[in-house]
mmCIF file of C-alpha atoms and ligand atoms in Angstrom:
data_model
loop_
_atom_site.group_PDB
_atom_site.id
_atom_site.type_symbol
_atom_site.label_atom_id
_atom_site.label_comp_id
_atom_site.label_asym_id
_atom_site.label_seq_id
_atom_site.Cartn_x
_atom_site.Cartn_y
_atom_site.Cartn_z
ATOM 1 C CA MET K 12 -17.975 2.972 3.732
ATOM 2 C CA LYS K 13 -18.548 5.134 6.761
ATOM 3 C CA ALA K 14 -18.034 8.901 6.895
ATOM 4 C CA PHE K 15 -14.505 8.521 8.246
ATOM 5 C CA HIS K 16 -13.218 6.707 5.162
ATOM 6 C CA VAL K 17 -15.268 8.863 2.769
ATOM 7 C CA GLU K 18 -13.707 12.009 4.241
ATOM 8 C CA LEU K 19 -10.211 10.520 4.227
ATOM 9 C CA LEU K 20 -10.653 9.540 0.580
ATOM 10 C CA GLU K 21 -11.768 13.083 -0.285
ATOM 11 C CA SER K 22 -8.648 14.490 1.421
ATOM 12 C CA CYS K 23 -6.468 12.125 -0.614
ATOM 13 C CA ARG K 24 -8.351 13.068 -3.782
ATOM 14 C CA GLY K 25 -7.583 16.742 -3.081
ATOM 15 C CA LEU K 26 -3.881 16.079 -2.496
ATOM 16 C CA LEU K 27 -3.578 13.993 -5.677
ATOM 17 C CA ALA K 28 -5.492 16.562 -7.751
ATOM 18 C CA GLU K 29 -3.121 19.256 -6.532
ATOM 19 C CA ASP K 30 0.229 17.510 -6.801
ATOM 20 C CA GLY K 31 -0.175 14.234 -8.684
ATOM 21 C CA MET K 32 2.520 11.700 -7.855
ATOM 22 C CA ASN K 33 4.315 14.301 -5.726
ATOM 23 C CA ALA K 34 1.412 14.073 -3.273
ATOM 24 C CA LEU K 35 2.114 10.461 -2.355
ATOM 25 C CA THR K 36 4.357 11.268 0.610
ATOM 26 C CA ASP K 37 1.573 13.438 2.027
ATOM 27 C CA VAL K 38 -1.007 10.729 1.303
ATOM 28 C CA CYS K 39 1.088 8.191 3.242
ATOM 29 C CA ALA K 40 1.553 10.605 6.147
ATOM 30 C CA LEU K 41 -2.164 11.412 6.214
ATOM 31 C CA LEU K 42 -3.190 7.755 6.298
ATOM 32 C CA LYS K 43 -0.654 6.913 8.984
ATOM 33 C CA SER K 44 -1.728 9.796 11.218
ATOM 34 C CA GLU K 45 -5.502 9.633 10.653
ATOM 35 C CA ALA K 46 -6.404 5.990 10.168
ATOM 36 C CA PRO K 47 -6.455 3.909 13.309
ATOM 37 C CA ARG K 48 -4.124 0.889 13.205
ATOM 38 C CA TYR K 49 -2.170 2.061 10.105
ATOM 39 C CA ASP K 50 1.391 1.967 11.474
ATOM 40 C CA TRP K 51 3.362 1.888 8.216
ATOM 41 C CA VAL K 52 2.023 3.057 4.851
ATOM 42 C CA GLY K 53 3.972 2.920 1.602
ATOM 43 C CA PHE K 54 3.844 2.511 -2.163
ATOM 44 C CA TYR K 55 5.886 -0.067 -4.073
ATOM 45 C CA TRP K 56 6.319 0.165 -7.868
ATOM 46 C CA MET K 57 6.831 -2.644 -10.353
ATOM 47 C CA ASN K 58 10.170 -2.918 -12.134
ATOM 48 C CA ASP K 59 9.445 -5.613 -14.708
ATOM 49 C CA ALA K 60 12.904 -5.389 -16.278
ATOM 50 C CA ASP K 61 14.572 -6.360 -12.989
ATOM 51 C CA GLN K 62 11.618 -8.395 -11.677
ATOM 52 C CA HIS K 63 11.438 -6.579 -8.380
ATOM 53 C CA LEU K 64 9.327 -4.008 -6.559
ATOM 54 C CA GLU K 65 10.876 -0.675 -5.616
ATOM 55 C CA LEU K 66 9.829 1.308 -2.580
ATOM 56 C CA GLY K 67 8.517 4.796 -3.325
ATOM 57 C CA ALA K 68 6.845 7.201 -0.929
ATOM 58 C CA TYR K 69 6.172 5.909 2.579
ATOM 59 C CA ALA K 70 5.412 6.974 6.147
ATOM 60 C CA GLY K 71 6.660 5.051 9.160
ATOM 61 C CA ALA K 72 9.904 3.435 10.207
ATOM 62 C CA PRO K 73 12.586 3.048 7.519
ATOM 63 C CA THR K 74 12.611 -0.481 6.095
ATOM 64 C CA ASP K 75 15.345 -2.751 4.738
ATOM 65 C CA HIS K 76 12.897 -3.882 2.056
ATOM 66 C CA VAL K 77 13.447 -1.121 -0.490
ATOM 67 C CA ARG K 78 13.584 -3.745 -3.255
ATOM 68 C CA ILE K 79 11.461 -6.886 -3.141
ATOM 69 C CA PRO K 80 11.851 -9.634 -5.765
ATOM 70 C CA TYR K 81 8.594 -10.660 -7.443
ATOM 71 C CA GLY K 82 7.198 -13.634 -5.520
ATOM 72 C CA LYS K 83 8.898 -12.831 -2.197
ATOM 73 C CA GLY K 84 6.823 -11.843 0.828
ATOM 74 C CA ILE K 85 3.261 -10.583 0.821
ATOM 75 C CA CYS K 86 4.153 -7.729 -1.550
ATOM 76 C CA GLY K 87 5.999 -10.015 -3.958
ATOM 77 C CA GLN K 88 3.012 -12.375 -4.095
ATOM 78 C CA VAL K 89 0.714 -9.483 -5.052
ATOM 79 C CA ALA K 90 3.248 -8.431 -7.705
ATOM 80 C CA VAL K 91 2.832 -11.872 -9.285
ATOM 81 C CA SER K 92 -0.912 -12.411 -8.820
ATOM 82 C CA GLY K 93 -2.211 -8.847 -9.072
ATOM 83 C CA THR K 94 -4.679 -9.833 -6.343
ATOM 84 C CA LEU K 95 -5.210 -7.974 -3.081
ATOM 85 C CA LEU K 96 -3.972 -9.688 0.105
ATOM 86 C CA ASN K 97 -5.397 -8.899 3.541
ATOM 87 C CA VAL K 98 -3.288 -10.912 5.999
ATOM 88 C CA ASP K 99 -4.920 -11.026 9.435
ATOM 89 C CA ASP K 100 -1.877 -12.523 11.132
ATOM 90 C CA VAL K 101 1.499 -12.281 9.408
ATOM 91 C CA ALA K 102 2.877 -14.982 11.725
ATOM 92 C CA SER K 103 0.635 -17.479 9.926
ATOM 93 C CA SER K 104 2.110 -16.622 6.519
ATOM 94 C CA ASP K 105 4.987 -18.799 5.293
ATOM 95 C CA ASN K 106 5.968 -16.210 2.665
ATOM 96 C CA TYR K 107 6.381 -12.982 4.600
ATOM 97 C CA LEU K 108 9.202 -10.420 4.859
ATOM 98 C CA ALA K 109 9.349 -8.788 8.293
ATOM 99 C CA CYS K 110 9.763 -5.025 8.196
ATOM 100 C CA SER K 111 9.254 -4.650 11.925
ATOM 101 C CA LEU K 112 8.856 -7.216 14.675
ATOM 102 C CA GLU K 113 5.849 -5.202 15.835
ATOM 103 C CA THR K 114 3.891 -5.836 12.630
ATOM 104 C CA LYS K 115 0.972 -8.215 13.191
ATOM 105 C CA SER K 116 -1.170 -7.763 10.087
ATOM 106 C CA GLU K 117 -0.733 -6.395 6.586
ATOM 107 C CA LEU K 118 -2.880 -5.206 3.680
ATOM 108 C CA VAL K 119 -1.461 -5.029 0.145
ATOM 109 C CA VAL K 120 -3.630 -3.574 -2.639
ATOM 110 C CA PRO K 121 -2.564 -3.661 -6.308
ATOM 111 C CA ILE K 122 -2.526 -0.508 -8.447
ATOM 112 C CA GLN K 123 -3.527 -0.993 -12.090
ATOM 113 C CA SER K 124 -3.144 1.625 -14.783
ATOM 114 C CA ASN K 125 -4.681 0.887 -18.194
ATOM 115 C CA ASP K 126 -5.052 -2.800 -17.263
ATOM 116 C CA ARG K 127 -1.368 -3.024 -16.346
ATOM 117 C CA LEU K 128 -0.158 -3.787 -12.832
ATOM 118 C CA VAL K 129 2.098 -0.849 -11.962
ATOM 119 C CA GLY K 130 2.435 -0.938 -8.190
ATOM 120 C CA GLN K 131 0.793 -1.481 -4.853
ATOM 121 C CA LEU K 132 -0.218 0.175 -1.617
ATOM 122 C CA ASP K 133 1.228 -1.624 1.422
ATOM 123 C CA ILE K 134 -0.071 -1.020 4.946
ATOM 124 C CA ASP K 135 1.330 -2.675 8.083
ATOM 125 C CA SER K 136 -0.365 -2.707 11.465
ATOM 126 C CA HIS K 137 0.786 -3.511 14.981
ATOM 127 C CA THR K 138 -2.714 -4.911 15.595
ATOM 128 C CA LEU K 139 -3.898 -8.394 14.635
ATOM 129 C CA ARG K 140 -6.767 -8.466 12.089
ATOM 130 C CA ALA K 141 -6.435 -4.684 11.731
ATOM 131 C CA PHE K 142 -8.103 -4.217 8.357
ATOM 132 C CA THR K 143 -11.901 -4.190 8.049
ATOM 133 C CA ASP K 144 -13.981 -4.462 4.899
ATOM 134 C CA ASP K 145 -14.228 -0.651 4.988
ATOM 135 C CA ASP K 146 -10.425 -0.376 5.077
ATOM 136 C CA VAL K 147 -10.166 -2.707 2.092
ATOM 137 C CA HIS K 148 -12.836 -0.783 0.167
ATOM 138 C CA PHE K 149 -11.188 2.535 1.005
ATOM 139 C CA CYS K 150 -7.755 1.318 -0.124
ATOM 140 C CA ILE K 151 -9.125 -0.038 -3.427
ATOM 141 C CA LEU K 152 -10.720 3.350 -4.158
ATOM 142 C CA LEU K 153 -7.525 5.155 -3.157
ATOM 143 C CA CYS K 154 -5.466 2.942 -5.481
ATOM 144 C CA ASP K 155 -7.896 3.805 -8.312
ATOM 145 C CA LEU K 156 -7.232 7.503 -7.652
ATOM 146 C CA VAL K 157 -3.472 6.940 -7.575
ATOM 147 C CA ALA K 158 -3.667 4.982 -10.854
ATOM 148 C CA ARG K 159 -5.207 8.025 -12.523
ATOM 149 C CA VAL K 160 -2.204 10.225 -11.694
ATOM 150 C CA TRP K 161 0.415 7.474 -12.036
ATOM 151 C CA GLU K 162 3.287 8.143 -14.385
ATOM 152 C CA PRO K 163 6.396 5.978 -14.610
ATOM 153 C CA ALA K 164 8.953 8.755 -14.420
ATOM 154 C CA ALA K 165 7.575 10.095 -11.148
ATOM 155 C CA GLN K 166 7.804 6.963 -9.032
HETATM 156 N N1 SME U 23 6.003 -7.267 4.841
HETATM 157 C C1 SME U 23 6.186 -7.064 3.437
HETATM 158 C C2 SME U 23 7.500 -6.370 3.158
HETATM 159 C C3 SME U 23 7.389 -4.911 3.074
HETATM 160 S S1 SME U 23 7.299 -4.186 4.610
HETATM 161 O O1 SME U 23 6.008 -4.588 5.221
HETATM 162 C C4 SME U 23 7.352 -2.534 4.490
HETATM 163 C C5 SME U 23 6.132 -8.378 2.702
HETATM 164 O O2 SME U 23 6.055 -9.443 3.309
HETATM 165 O O3 SME U 23 6.181 -8.339 1.468
#
């Protein structure tokens, strides 16, 4: 990872150390304002009882997708598989939920706490193929930090 992502990760680490789950709105805002091509940044949390994801903290335009059934869209697929998806061109995906017509690519990174899938970081971009290997690496490390402060009641 280059200095940019290392520094951004350190800023997120500081916010999370200070405020735990309450820092997530600031983390989203920081990523959206600092990272190039991050146009919408949000966290979704698993609700296994109701088999859907629930939107938590986010930065960017309000979305209709505040609840996403497991299996639906990019986020729903990650909820089922637990595997990161980096979609270069959302138009090529046949299982995609449009938040904004401007969105061209999307990165969804699972969050695991004690070997349990608890949520995911979702980033949308107005740019095709927006997310580099460094972005992916950065987001995996960020999700590890979030997992350490994750607590169910604070979603
Ligand atoms: N595009 C996502 C839905 C969530 S919005 O991007 C905020 C999907 O296909 O699951």
